[in-house]
GROMACS .gro file of C-alpha atoms in nm:
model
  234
    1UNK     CA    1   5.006   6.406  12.432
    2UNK     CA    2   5.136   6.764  12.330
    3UNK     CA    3   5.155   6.829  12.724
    4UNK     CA    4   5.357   6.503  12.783
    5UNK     CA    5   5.563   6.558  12.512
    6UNK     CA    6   5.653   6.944  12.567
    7UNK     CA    7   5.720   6.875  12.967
    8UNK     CA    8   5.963   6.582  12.931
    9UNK     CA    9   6.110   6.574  12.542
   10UNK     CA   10   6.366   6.869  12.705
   11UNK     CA   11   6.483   6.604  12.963
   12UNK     CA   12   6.606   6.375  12.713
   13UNK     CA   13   6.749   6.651  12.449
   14UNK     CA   14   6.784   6.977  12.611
   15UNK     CA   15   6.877   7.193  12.338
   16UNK     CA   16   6.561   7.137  12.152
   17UNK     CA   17   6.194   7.303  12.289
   18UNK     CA   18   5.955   6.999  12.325
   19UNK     CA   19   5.669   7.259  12.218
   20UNK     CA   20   5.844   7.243  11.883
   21UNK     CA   21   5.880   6.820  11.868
   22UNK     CA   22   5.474   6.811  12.007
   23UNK     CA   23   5.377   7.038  11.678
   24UNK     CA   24   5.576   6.851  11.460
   25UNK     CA   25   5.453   6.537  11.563
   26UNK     CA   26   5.092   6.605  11.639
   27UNK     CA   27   5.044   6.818  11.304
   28UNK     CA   28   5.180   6.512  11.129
   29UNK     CA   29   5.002   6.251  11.303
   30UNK     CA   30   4.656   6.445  11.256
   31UNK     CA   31   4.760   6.470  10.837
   32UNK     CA   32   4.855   6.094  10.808
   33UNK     CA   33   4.546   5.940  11.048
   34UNK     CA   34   4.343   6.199  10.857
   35UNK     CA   35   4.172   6.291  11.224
   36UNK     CA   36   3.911   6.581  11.196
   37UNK     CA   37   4.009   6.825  11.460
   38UNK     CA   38   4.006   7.162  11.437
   39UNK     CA   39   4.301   7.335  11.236
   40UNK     CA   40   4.449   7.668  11.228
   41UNK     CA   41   4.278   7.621  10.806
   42UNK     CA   42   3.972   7.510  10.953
   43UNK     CA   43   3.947   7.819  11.199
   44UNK     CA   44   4.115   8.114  11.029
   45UNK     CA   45   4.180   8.003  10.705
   46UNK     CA   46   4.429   8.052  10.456
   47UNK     CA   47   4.785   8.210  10.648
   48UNK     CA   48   4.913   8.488  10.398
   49UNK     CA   49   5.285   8.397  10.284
   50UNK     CA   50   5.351   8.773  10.128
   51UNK     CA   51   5.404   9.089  10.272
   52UNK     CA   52   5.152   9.388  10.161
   53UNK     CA   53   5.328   9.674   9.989
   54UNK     CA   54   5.370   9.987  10.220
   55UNK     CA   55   5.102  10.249  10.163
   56UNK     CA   56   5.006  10.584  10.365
   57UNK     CA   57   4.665  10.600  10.415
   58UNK     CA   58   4.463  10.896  10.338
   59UNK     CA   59   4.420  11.106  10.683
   60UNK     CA   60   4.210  11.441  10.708
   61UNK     CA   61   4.068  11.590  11.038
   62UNK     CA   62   3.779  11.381  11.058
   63UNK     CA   63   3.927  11.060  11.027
   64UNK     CA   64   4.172  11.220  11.329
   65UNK     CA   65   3.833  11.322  11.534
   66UNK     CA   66   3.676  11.010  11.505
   67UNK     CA   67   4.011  10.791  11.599
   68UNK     CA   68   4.175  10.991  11.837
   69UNK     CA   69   3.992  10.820  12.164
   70UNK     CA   70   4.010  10.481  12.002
   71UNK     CA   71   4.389  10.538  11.932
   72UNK     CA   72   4.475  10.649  12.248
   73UNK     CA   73   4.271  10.381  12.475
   74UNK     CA   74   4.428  10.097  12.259
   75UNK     CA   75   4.818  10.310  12.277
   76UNK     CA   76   4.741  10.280  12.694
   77UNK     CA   77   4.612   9.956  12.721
   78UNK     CA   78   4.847   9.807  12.430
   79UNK     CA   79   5.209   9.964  12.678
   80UNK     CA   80   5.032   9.848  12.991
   81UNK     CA   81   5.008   9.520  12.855
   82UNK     CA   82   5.357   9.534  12.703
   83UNK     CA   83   5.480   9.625  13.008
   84UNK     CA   84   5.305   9.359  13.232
   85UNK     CA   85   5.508   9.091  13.006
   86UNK     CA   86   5.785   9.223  13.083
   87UNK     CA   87   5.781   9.234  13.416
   88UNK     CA   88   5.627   8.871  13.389
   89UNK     CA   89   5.960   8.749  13.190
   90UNK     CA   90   6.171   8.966  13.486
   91UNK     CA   91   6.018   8.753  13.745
   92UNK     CA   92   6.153   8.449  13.530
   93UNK     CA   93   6.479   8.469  13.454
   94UNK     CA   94   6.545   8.783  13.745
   95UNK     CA   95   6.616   9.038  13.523
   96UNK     CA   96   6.483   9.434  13.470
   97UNK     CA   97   6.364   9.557  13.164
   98UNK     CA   98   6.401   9.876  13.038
   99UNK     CA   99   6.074  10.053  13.025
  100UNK     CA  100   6.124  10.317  12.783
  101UNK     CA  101   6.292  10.148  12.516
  102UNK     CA  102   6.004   9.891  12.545
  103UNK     CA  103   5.756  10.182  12.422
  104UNK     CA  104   5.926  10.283  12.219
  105UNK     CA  105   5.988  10.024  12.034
  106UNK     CA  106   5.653   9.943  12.061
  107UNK     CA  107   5.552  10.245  11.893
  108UNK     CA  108   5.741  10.260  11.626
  109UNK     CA  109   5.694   9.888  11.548
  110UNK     CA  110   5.309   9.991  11.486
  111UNK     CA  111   5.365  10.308  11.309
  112UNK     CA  112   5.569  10.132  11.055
  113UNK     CA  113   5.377   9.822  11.087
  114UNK     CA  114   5.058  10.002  11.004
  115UNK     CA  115   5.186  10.083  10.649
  116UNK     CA  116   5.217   9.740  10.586
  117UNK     CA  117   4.865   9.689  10.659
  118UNK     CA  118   4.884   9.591  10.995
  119UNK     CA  119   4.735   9.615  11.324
  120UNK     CA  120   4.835   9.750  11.641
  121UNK     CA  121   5.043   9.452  11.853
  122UNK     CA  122   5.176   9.407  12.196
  123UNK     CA  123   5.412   9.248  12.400
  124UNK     CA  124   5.229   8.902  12.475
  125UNK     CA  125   5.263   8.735  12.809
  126UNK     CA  126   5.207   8.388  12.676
  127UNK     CA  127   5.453   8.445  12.383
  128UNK     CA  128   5.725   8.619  12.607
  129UNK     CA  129   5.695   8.317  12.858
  130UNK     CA  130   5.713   8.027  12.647
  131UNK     CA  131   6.058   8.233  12.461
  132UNK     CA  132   6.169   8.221  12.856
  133UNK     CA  133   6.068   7.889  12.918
  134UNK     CA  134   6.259   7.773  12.600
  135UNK     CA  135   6.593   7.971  12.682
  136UNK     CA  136   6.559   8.290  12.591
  137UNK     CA  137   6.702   8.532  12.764
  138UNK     CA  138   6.822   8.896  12.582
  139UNK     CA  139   6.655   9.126  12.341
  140UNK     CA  140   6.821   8.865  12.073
  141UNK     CA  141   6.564   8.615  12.170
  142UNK     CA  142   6.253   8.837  12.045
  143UNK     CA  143   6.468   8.925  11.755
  144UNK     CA  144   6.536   8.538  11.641
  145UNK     CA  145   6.136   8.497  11.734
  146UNK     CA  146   6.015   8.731  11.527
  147UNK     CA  147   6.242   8.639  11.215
  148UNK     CA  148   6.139   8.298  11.260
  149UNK     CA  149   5.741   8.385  11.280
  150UNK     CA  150   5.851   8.558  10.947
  151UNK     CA  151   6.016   8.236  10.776
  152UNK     CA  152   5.714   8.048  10.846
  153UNK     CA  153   5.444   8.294  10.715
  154UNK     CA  154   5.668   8.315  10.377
  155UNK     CA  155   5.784   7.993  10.346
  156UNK     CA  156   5.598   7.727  10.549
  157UNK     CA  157   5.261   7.869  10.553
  158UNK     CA  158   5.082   7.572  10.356
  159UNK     CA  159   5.212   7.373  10.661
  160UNK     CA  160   5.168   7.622  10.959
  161UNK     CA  161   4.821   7.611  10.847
  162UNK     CA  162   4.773   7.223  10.949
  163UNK     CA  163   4.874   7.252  11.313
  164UNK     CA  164   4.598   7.108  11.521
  165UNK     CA  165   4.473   7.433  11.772
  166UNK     CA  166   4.430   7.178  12.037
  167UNK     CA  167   4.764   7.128  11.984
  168UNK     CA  168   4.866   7.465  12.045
  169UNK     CA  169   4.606   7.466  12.329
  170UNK     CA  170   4.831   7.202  12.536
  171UNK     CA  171   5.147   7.438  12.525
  172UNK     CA  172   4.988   7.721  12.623
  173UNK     CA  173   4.845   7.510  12.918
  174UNK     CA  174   5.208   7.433  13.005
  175UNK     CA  175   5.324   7.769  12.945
  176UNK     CA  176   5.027   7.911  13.140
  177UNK     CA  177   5.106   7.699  13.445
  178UNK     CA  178   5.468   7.831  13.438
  179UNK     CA  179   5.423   8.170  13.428
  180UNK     CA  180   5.146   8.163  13.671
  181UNK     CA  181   5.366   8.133  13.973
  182UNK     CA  182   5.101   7.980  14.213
  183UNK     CA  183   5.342   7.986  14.513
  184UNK     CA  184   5.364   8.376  14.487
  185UNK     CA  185   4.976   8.401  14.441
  186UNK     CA  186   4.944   8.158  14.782
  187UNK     CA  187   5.136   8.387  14.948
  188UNK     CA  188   4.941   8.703  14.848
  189UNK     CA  189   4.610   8.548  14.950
  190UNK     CA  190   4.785   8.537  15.324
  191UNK     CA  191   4.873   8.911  15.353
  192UNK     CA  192   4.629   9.244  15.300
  193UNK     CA  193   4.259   9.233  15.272
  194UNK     CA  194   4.200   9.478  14.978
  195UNK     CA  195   4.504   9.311  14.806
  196UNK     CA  196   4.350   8.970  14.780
  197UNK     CA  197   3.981   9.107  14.681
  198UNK     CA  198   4.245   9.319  14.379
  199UNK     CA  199   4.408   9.017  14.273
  200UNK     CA  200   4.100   8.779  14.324
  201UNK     CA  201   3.903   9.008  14.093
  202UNK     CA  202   4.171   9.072  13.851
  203UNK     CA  203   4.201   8.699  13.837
  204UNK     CA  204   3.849   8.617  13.761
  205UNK     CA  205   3.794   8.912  13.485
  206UNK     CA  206   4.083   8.716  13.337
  207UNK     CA  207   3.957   8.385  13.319
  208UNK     CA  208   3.588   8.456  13.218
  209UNK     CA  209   3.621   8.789  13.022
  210UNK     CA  210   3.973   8.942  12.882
  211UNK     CA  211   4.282   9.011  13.037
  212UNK     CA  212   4.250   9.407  12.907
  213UNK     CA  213   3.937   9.432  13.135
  214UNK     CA  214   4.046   9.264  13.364
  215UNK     CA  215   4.387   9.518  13.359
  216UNK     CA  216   4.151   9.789  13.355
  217UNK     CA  217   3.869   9.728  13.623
  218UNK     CA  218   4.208   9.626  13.817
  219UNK     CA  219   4.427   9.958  13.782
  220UNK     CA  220   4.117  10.136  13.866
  221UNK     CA  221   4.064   9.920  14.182
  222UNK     CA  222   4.426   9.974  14.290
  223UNK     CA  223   4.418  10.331  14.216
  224UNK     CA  224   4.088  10.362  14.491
  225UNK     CA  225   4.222  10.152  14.744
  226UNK     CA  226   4.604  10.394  14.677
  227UNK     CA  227   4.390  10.692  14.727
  228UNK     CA  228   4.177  10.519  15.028
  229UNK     CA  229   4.536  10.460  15.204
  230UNK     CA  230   4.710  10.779  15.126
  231UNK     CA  231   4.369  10.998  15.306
  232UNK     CA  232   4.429  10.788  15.547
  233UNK     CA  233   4.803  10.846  15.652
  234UNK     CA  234   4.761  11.229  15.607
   0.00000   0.00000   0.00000
């Protein structure tokens, strides 16, 4: 139903996301009919509707010796997966991103965000694409996203708690099928050998472990078969 709803709602009122009319609905259903599914409660429990006050943590040269690989691997992979959603959401609406201020902002987002008790965050693909999908189209678009994530967690969190996840597992299989640009991946699988055994691979590690080793195993496959080409023209 959430599927149904979030492909076709948009036909018949386009200035509303159907992703938004499928929660609504399907959160509300599920509460009324009293149907036990699985909940955003039920799986994570409560959703905090505060923000922690700020707080620098205590830091001394072995806290820095035993963090400083950690930090760094999750600084690479957390810009290479920023950066991959971005050039996701350029493929979408044909624009170019600006790489640097992307880091950076990035960065400074988690620095700050770690005094608030945070954790380090990312640009998400699924996120960025269903903004795309449901108009976005500027830097505003994050900015209104993130404001609104923000209004729910302090005012609506009693009810963001209710949504049904297979609820939220239909519009991420719509947003997943939009962003996955199966012509473009048909097309690869007609040109270069090593190409289609990188992207194969990459595409599997995806699906059955995690998109991070999947980038990883992927970028190192690349680099080999780079290398392989470039001994090969000299």
């Amino acid at each position: 139903a959430t599927i149904l709803i979030t492909l076709y709602f948009q036909k018949l009122v386009s200035k509303i996301p159907g992703s938004i009319i499928a929660i609504l609905l399907a959160t509300l259903v599920v509460q009324y009919f009293n149907i036990p599914v699985a909940t955003i409660e039920s799986n994570y429990g409560e959703i905090p509707n505060s923000i922690s006050l700020p707080s620098v943590p205590k830091v001394d040269f072995e806290i820095i010796k035993a963090l400083i690989q950690p930090a760094f691997a999750i600084a690479i992979l957390g810009s290479i997966e920023s950066l991959l959603s971005a050039v996701v959401s350029d493929s979408m609406i044909g624009g170019k991103h600006r790489s640097n201020m992307e880091l950076i902002a990035q960065g400074a987002a988690n620095i700050f965000g770690a005094l608030f008790g945070g954790i380090p965050a990312t640009g998400a693909i699924a996120r960025t694409a269903t903004n795309v999908k449901n108009g976005g189209r500027t830097p505003i678009a994050g900015i209104v996203h993130a404001l609104v994530l923000l209004a729910i967690m302090l005012l609506f969190a009693p009810y963001a708690k209710l949504i049904p996840m297979s609820c939220l597992a239909g519009i991420l299989i719509v947003v997943a099928y939009h962003m996955s640009e199966w012509r473009q991946f048909k097309s690869i699988l007609k040109g270069n050998k090593t190409d289609i055994i990188i992207l194969l691979t990459t595409f599997f590690l995806t699906v059955v472990f995690d998109l991070i080793i999947a980038i990883e195993i992927g970028i190192v496959l690349a680099s080999l078969m780079f290398m392989k080409r470039m001994s090969e023209s000299i």
